[in-house]
Short mmCIF file of C-alpha atoms and ligand atoms in Angstrom, two decimals:
data_model
loop_
_atom_site.label_atom_id
_atom_site.label_comp_id
_atom_site.label_asym_id
_atom_site.label_seq_id
_atom_site.Cartn_x
_atom_site.Cartn_y
_atom_site.Cartn_z
CA MET A 1 74.39 85.89 77.39
CA SER A 2 77.36 83.61 77.10
CA LEU A 3 78.90 80.49 78.51
CA GLU A 4 81.33 80.81 81.33
CA SER A 5 83.39 77.74 80.67
CA ARG A 6 84.28 74.79 78.54
CA ILE A 7 82.24 72.65 80.98
CA GLU A 8 79.08 74.64 80.33
CA LYS A 9 79.68 74.28 76.64
CA ASP A 10 80.13 70.51 76.91
CA ILE A 11 76.87 70.18 78.82
CA MET A 12 74.96 72.29 76.31
CA GLU A 13 76.39 70.26 73.45
CA ALA A 14 75.48 66.94 75.10
CA LEU A 15 71.91 68.15 75.58
CA ARG A 16 71.67 69.27 71.98
CA ARG A 17 73.19 66.09 70.64
CA THR A 18 70.84 63.78 72.48
CA GLY A 19 67.85 66.05 71.97
CA ARG A 20 66.19 65.05 75.27
CA ALA A 21 66.29 65.62 78.97
CA LEU A 22 69.27 64.00 80.66
CA GLY A 23 69.69 62.72 84.17
CA PHE A 24 72.77 63.86 86.02
CA SER A 25 74.52 60.54 85.92
CA GLU A 26 73.85 60.18 82.23
CA LEU A 27 75.08 63.71 81.69
CA CYS A 28 78.29 62.88 83.52
CA THR A 29 78.81 59.76 81.45
CA LEU A 30 78.27 61.66 78.22
CA THR A 31 80.54 64.57 79.09
CA GLY A 32 83.13 62.81 81.21
CA LEU A 33 82.52 65.32 84.00
CA ASN A 34 82.37 64.52 87.67
CA GLU A 35 79.11 65.11 89.58
CA SER A 36 80.17 68.23 91.39
CA SER A 37 81.54 70.19 88.44
CA ALA A 38 78.53 69.18 86.36
CA ALA A 39 76.23 70.32 89.16
CA SER A 40 77.79 73.74 89.50
CA ALA A 41 77.85 74.29 85.74
CA VAL A 42 74.19 73.23 85.47
CA SER A 43 73.21 75.62 88.22
CA SER A 44 74.99 78.49 86.50
CA LEU A 45 73.34 77.54 83.19
CA SER A 46 69.94 77.44 84.81
CA GLN A 47 70.51 80.87 86.38
CA LYS A 48 71.12 82.13 82.88
CA GLY A 49 67.89 80.51 81.77
CA LEU A 50 69.57 78.18 79.32
CA VAL A 51 68.56 74.92 80.96
CA SER A 52 65.85 73.90 83.36
CA VAL A 53 66.17 71.30 86.04
CA SER A 54 63.30 69.05 87.11
CA THR A 55 63.18 65.97 89.29
CA ARG A 56 62.14 62.50 88.26
CA GLU A 57 61.63 59.44 90.38
CA THR A 58 63.30 56.41 88.88
CA LYS A 59 63.20 52.78 89.97
CA TYR A 60 66.56 51.13 90.10
CA ALA A 61 67.21 47.41 90.41
CA ARG A 62 70.26 46.14 92.25
CA LEU A 63 71.43 42.73 93.42
CA THR A 64 70.93 41.81 97.06
CA GLY A 65 73.72 40.08 98.95
CA GLU A 66 72.23 36.77 97.93
CA GLY A 67 71.92 38.05 94.39
CA GLU A 68 75.65 38.86 94.34
CA TYR A 69 76.35 35.30 95.42
CA HIS A 70 74.19 33.82 92.65
CA SER A 71 75.67 36.16 90.06
CA ILE A 72 79.03 34.51 90.74
CA ASN A 73 77.90 30.91 91.16
CA GLY A 74 74.76 30.76 89.05
CA LEU A 75 71.13 30.48 90.23
CA PRO A 76 70.55 27.46 92.52
CA GLU A 77 68.45 25.61 89.90
CA ARG A 78 71.19 26.15 87.30
CA ARG A 79 73.72 24.59 89.65
CA LEU A 80 71.41 21.63 90.25
CA VAL A 81 70.90 21.08 86.52
CA LYS A 82 74.66 21.05 86.05
CA LEU A 83 75.09 18.55 88.88
CA VAL A 84 72.48 16.12 87.49
CA LEU A 85 73.73 16.48 83.88
CA GLY A 86 77.24 15.75 85.13
CA ASN A 87 75.83 12.57 86.56
CA GLY A 88 74.40 11.37 83.24
CA GLY A 89 71.06 13.22 83.50
CA ILE A 90 69.62 11.05 86.25
CA MET A 91 70.46 11.04 89.93
CA PRO A 92 68.78 9.75 93.13
CA LEU A 93 67.35 12.74 95.01
CA GLU A 94 69.11 11.98 98.28
CA GLU A 95 72.42 11.55 96.49
CA ALA A 96 71.93 14.89 94.71
CA ARG A 97 71.11 16.54 98.04
CA LYS A 98 74.43 15.29 99.44
CA ALA A 99 76.43 16.22 96.37
CA TYR A 100 74.86 19.68 96.02
CA PRO A 101 77.55 22.28 96.85
CA ASP A 102 75.34 24.52 98.96
CA GLU A 103 72.86 22.59 101.05
CA SER A 104 70.80 25.57 102.15
CA PHE A 105 69.76 26.27 98.53
CA PHE A 106 68.97 22.67 97.60
CA THR A 107 65.23 22.81 98.31
CA ILE A 108 64.98 26.15 96.47
CA ALA A 109 66.94 24.71 93.56
CA LEU A 110 64.64 21.71 93.41
CA GLY A 111 61.52 23.91 93.51
CA TRP A 112 62.66 26.14 90.67
CA LEU A 113 63.93 23.22 88.63
CA ARG A 114 60.43 21.83 88.61
CA ARG A 115 58.73 25.18 88.15
CA LYS A 116 60.90 26.00 85.17
CA ARG A 117 60.42 22.46 83.88
CA TRP A 118 64.15 22.02 83.56
CA GLY A 119 63.81 18.57 85.05
CA ALA A 120 61.44 16.19 86.89
CA ILE A 121 61.28 13.89 89.91
CA ARG A 122 60.62 10.31 89.04
CA ALA A 123 60.34 7.25 91.25
CA ILE A 124 62.51 4.44 90.03
CA ASN A 125 62.21 1.22 92.06
CA GLY A 126 60.45 3.28 94.69
CA VAL A 127 63.43 5.68 95.00
CA PRO A 128 62.91 9.31 93.90
CA HIS A 129 65.32 10.42 91.18
CA ILE A 130 65.98 13.82 89.51
CA VAL A 131 65.91 13.59 85.76
CA VAL A 132 67.24 16.35 83.45
CA GLU A 133 67.20 15.86 79.74
CA LYS A 134 69.35 18.69 78.40
CA GLU A 135 71.04 21.93 79.40
CA PRO A 136 68.37 24.69 79.26
CA PRO A 137 69.32 28.03 77.61
CA GLU A 138 69.91 31.17 79.75
CA GLY A 139 66.60 32.45 81.11
CA VAL A 140 65.57 36.13 81.19
CA ASP A 141 65.98 36.13 84.96
CA GLU A 142 69.54 34.91 84.58
CA THR A 143 70.22 37.61 82.02
CA VAL A 144 68.99 40.22 84.50
CA VAL A 145 71.24 38.85 87.24
CA ARG A 146 74.20 38.87 84.86
CA THR A 147 73.45 42.44 83.80
CA LEU A 148 73.07 43.70 87.35
CA ALA A 149 76.39 42.14 88.30
CA SER A 150 78.06 45.30 86.94
CA GLY A 151 75.89 47.72 88.95
CA PRO A 152 72.34 48.98 89.54
CA ILE A 153 70.27 49.72 86.48
CA GLU A 154 66.97 51.45 85.82
CA VAL A 155 64.17 48.93 86.00
CA SER A 156 62.61 50.25 82.80
CA LEU A 157 65.68 49.06 80.90
CA LEU A 158 65.29 45.49 82.15
CA ASN A 159 62.72 42.74 81.70
CA THR A 160 60.19 43.85 84.28
CA ASP A 161 58.62 40.41 84.82
CA ALA A 162 62.02 38.96 85.51
CA VAL A 163 62.80 41.80 87.93
CA LYS A 164 59.51 41.18 89.74
CA LEU A 165 60.26 37.50 89.96
CA LEU A 166 63.81 37.99 91.19
CA SER A 167 62.80 40.53 93.80
CA GLY A 168 60.18 38.04 95.00
CA ARG A 169 63.05 35.56 95.38
CA GLY A 170 65.14 38.07 97.32
CA VAL A 171 67.79 38.12 94.62
CA VAL A 172 67.10 41.65 93.43
CA ARG A 173 65.99 44.76 95.29
CA VAL A 174 64.16 47.63 93.63
CA GLU A 175 64.90 51.13 94.93
CA ASP A 176 63.37 54.49 94.21
CA LYS A 177 65.91 57.10 93.27
CA VAL A 178 65.04 60.76 92.86
CA GLU A 179 67.02 62.05 89.97
CA ARG A 180 67.40 65.53 88.63
CA LEU A 181 66.75 65.92 84.96
CA VAL A 182 68.39 68.62 82.92
CA SER A 183 66.73 69.88 79.77
CA LEU A 184 67.31 72.73 77.37
CA THR A 185 65.06 75.77 77.55
CA GLU A 186 63.94 77.66 74.48
CA ALA A 187 66.79 80.13 75.00
CA GLY A 188 69.21 77.26 75.48
CA ARG A 189 68.19 75.76 72.16
CA LEU A 190 68.80 79.01 70.30
CA ILE A 191 71.94 80.45 71.88
CA GLU A 192 75.21 80.31 70.03
CA LEU A 193 77.55 78.10 71.99
CA LYS A 194 80.54 80.29 72.67
CA VAL A 195 82.60 80.23 75.78
CA ALA A 196 83.26 83.63 77.31
CA VAL A 197 86.86 84.24 78.28
CA THR A 198 88.20 87.17 80.24
CA GLN A 199 91.77 86.81 79.12
CA LEU A 200 93.15 86.40 75.66
CA THR A 201 95.98 83.93 76.11
CA PRO A 202 98.79 82.97 73.72
CA GLU A 203 97.18 79.52 73.78
CA LEU A 204 93.91 80.89 72.37
CA LEU A 205 95.78 82.74 69.64
CA ARG A 206 98.01 79.86 68.67
CA THR A 207 95.24 77.29 68.42
CA GLY A 208 92.81 79.62 66.69
CA GLU A 209 90.37 78.85 69.52
CA TRP A 210 89.85 82.61 69.93
CA ARG A 211 87.46 82.35 67.00
CA ASN A 212 85.17 80.11 69.02
CA VAL A 213 85.15 82.07 72.24
CA GLU A 214 83.47 85.24 73.25
CA LEU A 215 85.79 87.81 74.76
CA LYS A 216 84.05 89.00 77.85
CA SER A 217 84.00 92.68 78.64
CA TYR A 218 84.93 93.77 82.13
CA ASP A 219 82.26 95.05 84.43
CA VAL A 220 84.06 98.01 85.88
CA THR A 221 81.16 98.77 88.19
CA ALA A 222 81.32 95.40 89.93
CA ASP A 223 82.18 95.47 93.61
CA VAL A 224 85.58 94.09 94.47
CA GLU A 225 87.33 93.08 97.65
CA PRO A 226 89.00 96.05 99.28
CA LEU A 227 92.72 95.98 98.69
CA TYR A 228 95.30 97.59 100.96
CA PRO A 229 98.54 97.83 99.07
CA GLY A 230 101.58 99.53 100.53
CA ARG A 231 101.36 103.29 100.19
CA LEU A 232 102.91 106.48 101.37
CA HIS A 233 101.53 108.22 104.43
CA PRO A 234 98.98 110.83 103.28
CA LEU A 235 101.16 113.55 104.75
CA THR A 236 104.18 112.40 102.77
CA GLU A 237 101.96 112.10 99.73
CA PHE A 238 100.74 115.65 100.19
CA ILE A 239 104.25 117.05 100.72
CA LYS A 240 105.25 115.41 97.45
CA GLU A 241 102.26 116.97 95.73
CA VAL A 242 103.00 120.46 97.07
CA LYS A 243 106.63 120.16 96.01
CA GLU A 244 105.52 119.07 92.56
CA ILE A 245 103.23 122.09 92.25
CA PHE A 246 106.09 124.43 93.17
CA THR A 247 108.32 122.69 90.65
CA GLU A 248 105.66 123.00 87.96
CA MET A 249 105.52 126.70 88.68
CA GLY A 250 109.26 127.08 88.16
CA PHE A 251 110.48 127.07 91.76
CA THR A 252 113.48 125.17 93.11
CA GLU A 253 113.77 123.75 96.59
CA ALA A 254 115.86 125.36 99.35
CA LYS A 255 116.89 123.58 102.53
CA GLY A 256 118.04 124.91 105.88
CA PRO A 257 118.94 123.59 109.32
CA LEU A 258 116.28 122.63 111.88
CA VAL A 259 118.42 124.16 114.65
CA GLU A 260 118.89 127.79 113.82
CA SER A 261 120.36 130.86 115.47
CA CYS A 262 118.01 133.58 116.65
CA PHE A 263 119.94 135.72 114.22
CA TRP A 264 118.51 133.92 111.17
CA ASN A 265 115.22 132.93 112.74
CA PHE A 266 114.41 136.44 114.08
CA ASP A 267 117.02 139.22 113.79
CA ALA A 268 117.72 138.99 110.08
CA LEU A 269 113.93 139.14 109.71
CA PHE A 270 113.83 142.43 111.63
CA THR A 271 111.88 140.85 114.46
CA PRO A 272 112.53 142.99 117.55
CA GLN A 273 114.42 141.28 120.34
CA ASP A 274 111.58 141.88 122.76
CA HIS A 275 109.01 140.45 120.35
CA PRO A 276 106.56 138.14 122.16
CA ALA A 277 107.17 135.34 119.61
CA ARG A 278 110.69 134.97 120.96
CA GLU A 279 109.46 134.19 124.46
CA MET A 280 109.92 130.76 125.96
CA GLN A 281 106.23 129.95 125.58
CA ASP A 282 106.52 130.10 121.80
CA THR A 283 110.06 129.10 121.03
CA PHE A 284 112.15 126.08 121.96
CA TYR A 285 115.58 127.32 123.02
CA LEU A 286 118.48 124.88 123.01
CA SER A 287 120.39 124.15 126.24
CA HIS A 288 123.38 122.21 124.92
CA PRO A 289 124.79 123.96 123.01
CA SER A 290 122.85 127.10 123.75
CA SER A 291 124.48 129.46 121.27
CA THR A 292 126.56 129.69 118.12
CA GLU A 293 129.04 132.12 116.55
CA LEU A 294 127.88 134.55 113.90
CA ALA A 295 130.42 134.38 111.09
CA ASP A 296 129.76 137.36 108.84
CA ARG A 297 130.80 140.34 111.04
CA GLN A 298 129.74 142.92 108.48
CA LEU A 299 126.29 141.39 108.17
CA VAL A 300 125.94 141.27 111.95
CA GLU A 301 126.89 144.97 112.16
CA ARG A 302 124.40 145.94 109.44
CA VAL A 303 121.62 144.03 111.19
CA ARG A 304 122.56 145.62 114.54
CA ARG A 305 122.43 149.11 113.03
CA THR A 306 119.13 148.38 111.31
CA HIS A 307 117.58 147.23 114.58
CA GLU A 308 119.02 150.13 116.56
CA ASP A 309 118.51 153.14 114.23
CA GLY A 310 117.50 151.89 110.80
CA TRP A 311 120.97 152.11 109.26
CA GLU A 312 120.67 152.97 105.51
CA THR A 313 117.25 151.43 105.13
CA GLY A 314 115.29 154.66 105.55
CA SER A 315 113.80 153.24 108.75
CA THR A 316 114.25 154.48 112.30
CA GLY A 317 114.77 150.93 113.60
CA TRP A 318 113.36 149.62 116.85
CA GLY A 319 115.60 151.78 119.01
CA GLY A 320 117.38 150.58 122.11
CA GLU A 321 120.42 148.34 122.19
CA TRP A 322 120.63 145.23 120.03
CA SER A 323 122.15 142.26 121.83
CA GLU A 324 124.43 140.02 119.84
CA GLU A 325 124.29 137.50 122.69
CA ALA A 326 120.54 137.19 122.17
CA ALA A 327 121.05 136.74 118.41
CA LYS A 328 123.58 133.97 119.00
CA ARG A 329 121.16 131.80 120.93
CA LEU A 330 120.12 128.56 119.27
CA VAL A 331 116.46 127.63 118.72
CA LEU A 332 114.47 125.01 116.92
CA ARG A 333 113.37 127.10 113.97
CA THR A 334 109.88 128.47 114.47
CA HIS A 335 109.20 129.01 110.77
CA THR A 336 110.78 128.34 107.41
CA THR A 337 111.17 132.02 106.63
CA CYS A 338 114.74 131.69 107.97
CA VAL A 339 115.40 129.28 105.11
CA SER A 340 114.32 132.03 102.72
CA VAL A 341 116.56 134.76 104.18
CA ARG A 342 119.55 132.46 104.36
CA TYR A 343 118.97 131.60 100.71
CA LEU A 344 118.72 135.27 99.75
CA TYR A 345 121.93 136.04 101.61
CA GLU A 346 123.71 133.52 99.40
CA HIS A 347 121.85 134.40 96.17
CA ARG A 348 121.69 138.15 95.78
CA GLU A 349 121.17 138.29 92.02
CA PRO A 350 117.69 138.17 90.53
CA PRO A 351 115.73 136.20 89.62
CA VAL A 352 115.18 133.98 92.64
CA LYS A 353 112.26 131.57 92.88
CA VAL A 354 112.67 129.09 95.70
CA PHE A 355 110.42 127.16 98.04
CA SER A 356 110.74 124.97 101.06
CA VAL A 357 108.34 122.47 102.58
CA ASP A 358 109.77 121.43 105.90
CA ARG A 359 109.48 120.96 109.63
CA VAL A 360 109.20 123.76 112.18
CA PHE A 361 108.73 123.76 115.94
CA ARG A 362 106.67 125.78 118.35
CA ASN A 363 106.29 125.42 122.05
CA GLU A 364 102.53 124.92 121.96
CA ARG A 365 100.14 122.74 123.91
CA VAL A 366 99.23 119.81 121.69
CA SER A 367 95.53 119.96 120.85
CA PHE A 368 93.11 119.25 118.02
CA LYS A 369 94.41 122.34 116.23
CA SER A 370 98.07 122.57 117.11
CA LEU A 371 101.15 120.42 117.41
CA ALA A 372 104.61 121.31 118.69
CA GLU A 373 106.12 120.06 115.47
CA PHE A 374 104.55 120.60 112.09
CA HIS A 375 105.29 121.56 108.52
CA GLN A 376 105.39 124.89 106.77
CA ILE A 377 105.22 125.75 103.13
CA GLU A 378 107.40 128.70 102.22
CA GLY A 379 108.15 130.50 99.00
CA ILE A 380 109.99 133.60 97.81
CA ILE A 381 110.29 135.42 94.53
CA MET A 382 112.93 138.06 93.98
CA ASP A 383 113.10 139.89 90.69
CA LYS A 384 113.63 143.35 89.27
CA ARG A 385 110.01 144.43 89.08
CA VAL A 386 107.71 142.22 91.11
CA THR A 387 104.82 143.56 93.14
CA LEU A 388 102.16 142.48 95.57
CA ARG A 389 99.90 141.81 92.56
CA ASP A 390 102.34 139.16 91.34
CA LEU A 391 102.32 137.59 94.78
CA LYS A 392 98.53 137.40 94.81
CA GLY A 393 98.58 135.97 91.30
CA VAL A 394 101.15 133.30 92.13
CA LEU A 395 99.31 132.27 95.27
CA THR A 396 95.94 132.16 93.55
CA GLU A 397 97.50 129.85 90.99
CA PHE A 398 99.16 127.76 93.68
CA TYR A 399 95.90 127.25 95.57
CA LYS A 400 94.02 126.50 92.39
CA LYS A 401 96.44 123.68 91.69
CA LEU A 402 95.62 122.36 95.15
CA GLY A 403 91.92 122.50 94.32
CA LEU A 404 91.14 125.63 96.35
CA GLU A 405 89.28 128.17 94.25
CA LYS A 406 87.72 130.46 96.80
CA VAL A 407 90.71 132.32 98.22
CA GLN A 408 90.88 135.88 99.44
CA PHE A 409 93.65 138.14 100.70
CA TRP A 410 93.20 140.13 103.86
CA PRO A 411 95.53 142.77 105.33
CA SER A 412 97.77 141.55 108.12
CA TYR A 413 101.00 142.28 109.95
CA PHE A 414 104.45 140.70 110.16
CA PRO A 415 107.60 142.46 111.37
CA TYR A 416 109.44 141.56 108.18
CA THR A 417 106.97 142.46 105.44
CA GLU A 418 105.29 145.62 104.24
CA PRO A 419 102.62 145.46 103.01
CA SER A 420 101.54 142.24 104.73
CA MET A 421 98.57 140.01 103.99
CA ASN A 422 96.95 136.79 104.97
CA SER A 423 95.43 134.44 102.44
CA VAL A 424 92.18 132.93 103.64
CA VAL A 425 90.05 130.19 102.18
CA TYR A 426 86.34 129.65 102.74
CA VAL A 427 85.50 126.31 104.32
CA PRO A 428 81.85 125.55 103.56
CA GLN A 429 81.66 122.68 106.08
CA ALA A 430 82.75 125.03 108.85
CA GLY A 431 80.93 128.05 107.41
CA ARG A 432 83.93 130.27 108.00
CA TRP A 433 87.18 131.56 106.57
CA LEU A 434 90.40 129.78 107.46
CA GLU A 435 93.81 131.48 107.42
CA LEU A 436 96.15 129.70 105.08
CA CYS A 437 99.36 131.68 105.13
CA GLY A 438 101.07 134.96 105.74
CA MET A 439 102.70 136.92 102.97
CA GLY A 440 104.07 140.24 101.92
CA VAL A 441 106.97 142.08 100.42
CA PHE A 442 110.13 141.94 102.55
CA ARG A 443 110.92 145.27 104.18
CA PRO A 444 114.15 147.05 103.25
CA GLU A 445 115.12 146.44 106.90
CA VAL A 446 115.33 142.77 105.86
CA THR A 447 116.72 142.98 102.33
CA LYS A 448 119.21 145.88 102.55
CA PRO A 449 121.48 144.34 105.23
CA LEU A 450 121.61 141.17 103.09
CA GLY A 451 122.68 143.20 100.08
CA ILE A 452 119.49 142.66 98.14
CA GLU A 453 118.51 145.48 95.77
CA HIS A 454 115.25 144.13 94.37
CA PRO A 455 111.82 143.46 95.81
CA VAL A 456 111.29 140.08 97.44
CA LEU A 457 107.82 138.54 97.62
CA ALA A 458 107.49 136.06 100.46
CA TRP A 459 104.81 133.83 101.88
CA GLY A 460 104.57 130.97 104.32
CA GLY A 461 102.08 128.93 106.28
CA GLY A 462 101.15 125.62 107.78
CA LEU A 463 100.92 122.54 105.61
CA GLU A 464 98.85 120.30 107.88
CA ARG A 465 95.79 122.53 107.90
CA LEU A 466 95.70 122.40 104.10
CA LEU A 467 95.77 118.62 104.21
CA MET A 468 93.11 118.58 106.93
CA LEU A 469 90.89 120.65 104.67
CA ARG A 470 91.40 118.23 101.87
CA LEU A 471 90.81 115.08 103.91
CA GLY A 472 88.01 116.53 105.98
CA VAL A 473 90.01 115.86 109.15
CA THR A 474 89.13 118.10 112.08
CA ASP A 475 91.81 116.96 114.53
CA ILE A 476 95.39 117.58 113.45
CA ARG A 477 96.63 114.72 115.66
CA VAL A 478 94.95 112.20 113.35
CA LEU A 479 97.70 112.92 110.83
CA TYR A 480 100.34 111.67 113.25
CA GLN A 481 98.63 108.87 115.13
CA ASN A 482 99.44 106.19 112.56
CA ASP A 483 96.08 104.54 113.03
CA LEU A 484 96.35 101.72 110.50
CA GLY A 485 92.60 101.59 109.91
CA TRP A 486 92.51 105.27 109.01
CA LEU A 487 95.70 105.09 106.97
CA ARG A 488 94.32 102.21 104.92
CA ARG A 489 90.97 103.80 104.23
CA VAL A 490 91.91 107.42 103.71
CA LYS A 491 91.43 108.33 100.07
CA LEU A 492 94.21 109.85 98.02
CA CYS A 493 91.78 112.07 96.16
CA PRO A 494 88.70 112.59 98.31
N1 LIG V 1 106.64 133.20 108.78
C1 LIG V 1 105.23 133.48 108.84
C2 LIG V 1 104.55 132.46 109.75
O1 LIG V 1 105.23 131.61 110.27
C3 LIG V 1 104.58 133.45 107.49
C4 LIG V 1 105.15 134.49 106.55
C5 LIG V 1 106.14 134.10 105.65
C6 LIG V 1 104.65 135.74 106.52
C7 LIG V 1 106.64 135.03 104.76
C8 LIG V 1 105.12 136.68 105.63
C9 LIG V 1 106.10 136.30 104.76
O2 LIG V 1 103.35 132.50 109.96
#
């Protein structure tokens, strides 16, 4: 238990110093605080059980309007005494009435003059005269009027008979005022008076005041206002994370064009020219320009031969006639595997460890599970003696870094790999296995024409579905809708 502020400390000290219950106004006078800050400090102290607040009814005396007037000019009888004394101590009554400065109070003045025995009425030659012998000292009633001139005061502090008398005369009014009384509790009497501070300031250090304060510990479990600072889009965040994982694992990033020739997107990957994936339904073909030149004639010839009869790859090829025109057509790349083959073509010496995380396009109906534009994660490893086992190992490690432990590898098929596999992850919420990415060892039909002598491990798959898994999002479109509410609330690490 500690004090929140200097104000609380001042109040506690005032209560200890006086050793009794204090009214609010008295408390304010003693501490120099204003009513409202004293009130809030007292309520916080009472919540802590250090003080208790009770109410007390107090009678206050204050001057009436008439009383104010008399406090300036003197009570009527005092004024009459002065008038008569100024006249030599004796004055005909009617003359005094005329000379009296305030006619309406003359009768009252005369009444009180006699009652207080400050003077007497005597008939001289049949004419009534006022006779005053000497100036009387200040009466208790006059003292009360003088005292109240500076403001209302508790009746108990004044001469109560005089107050009664004056209120009977309409000079003073007595009012009941309900006042709150603050007193120390047992705990408040015992506690060490130290102010709790949440921040150690240079001021505290310089003045040595730190010795007298209690450094408050933070309550890290306390609720706070939600804060929405600027942040990256979760997708961008995730792409950064995936790239970091690849980098940690010793990979470097490769980049390739979004508009690609069929040659690099399909043919160099030994995808037959009549493969269904090439059809309009799956692939966006460009209209302007619709095709490009293929620069490396020797490479083009090797790829043609491989497709037609297997060339020197030990394969029989797909048979039929390979069309260079078809290979020259431009498409929006349908996967990032073309980035990998292009990279291999330019880097034929082992070891190669590259990745790409980038955009790809497919002519698909937009739905909760597919978009026409999305991201793929792609990686390749080329080295003298790498095998499928290494690929499984690398991917297991990769997924583990993403927080996915339960991954399996199932046999699959791709035109460019042999053997081929799919990695699948178990999604408990859905109660089923989800395909993460395709992988395999590039066929000689892919590597030989490029001039690659060593095995190449390759894998690739969608990025969004991984992020959906992580965020618990079931509709892929959510990732692209830019719904501010969702973007603000979505957790970085669910
Ligand atoms: N390119 C494949 C896809 O888009 C994935 C893949 C990459 C498969 C590399 C095998 C090797 O699904």
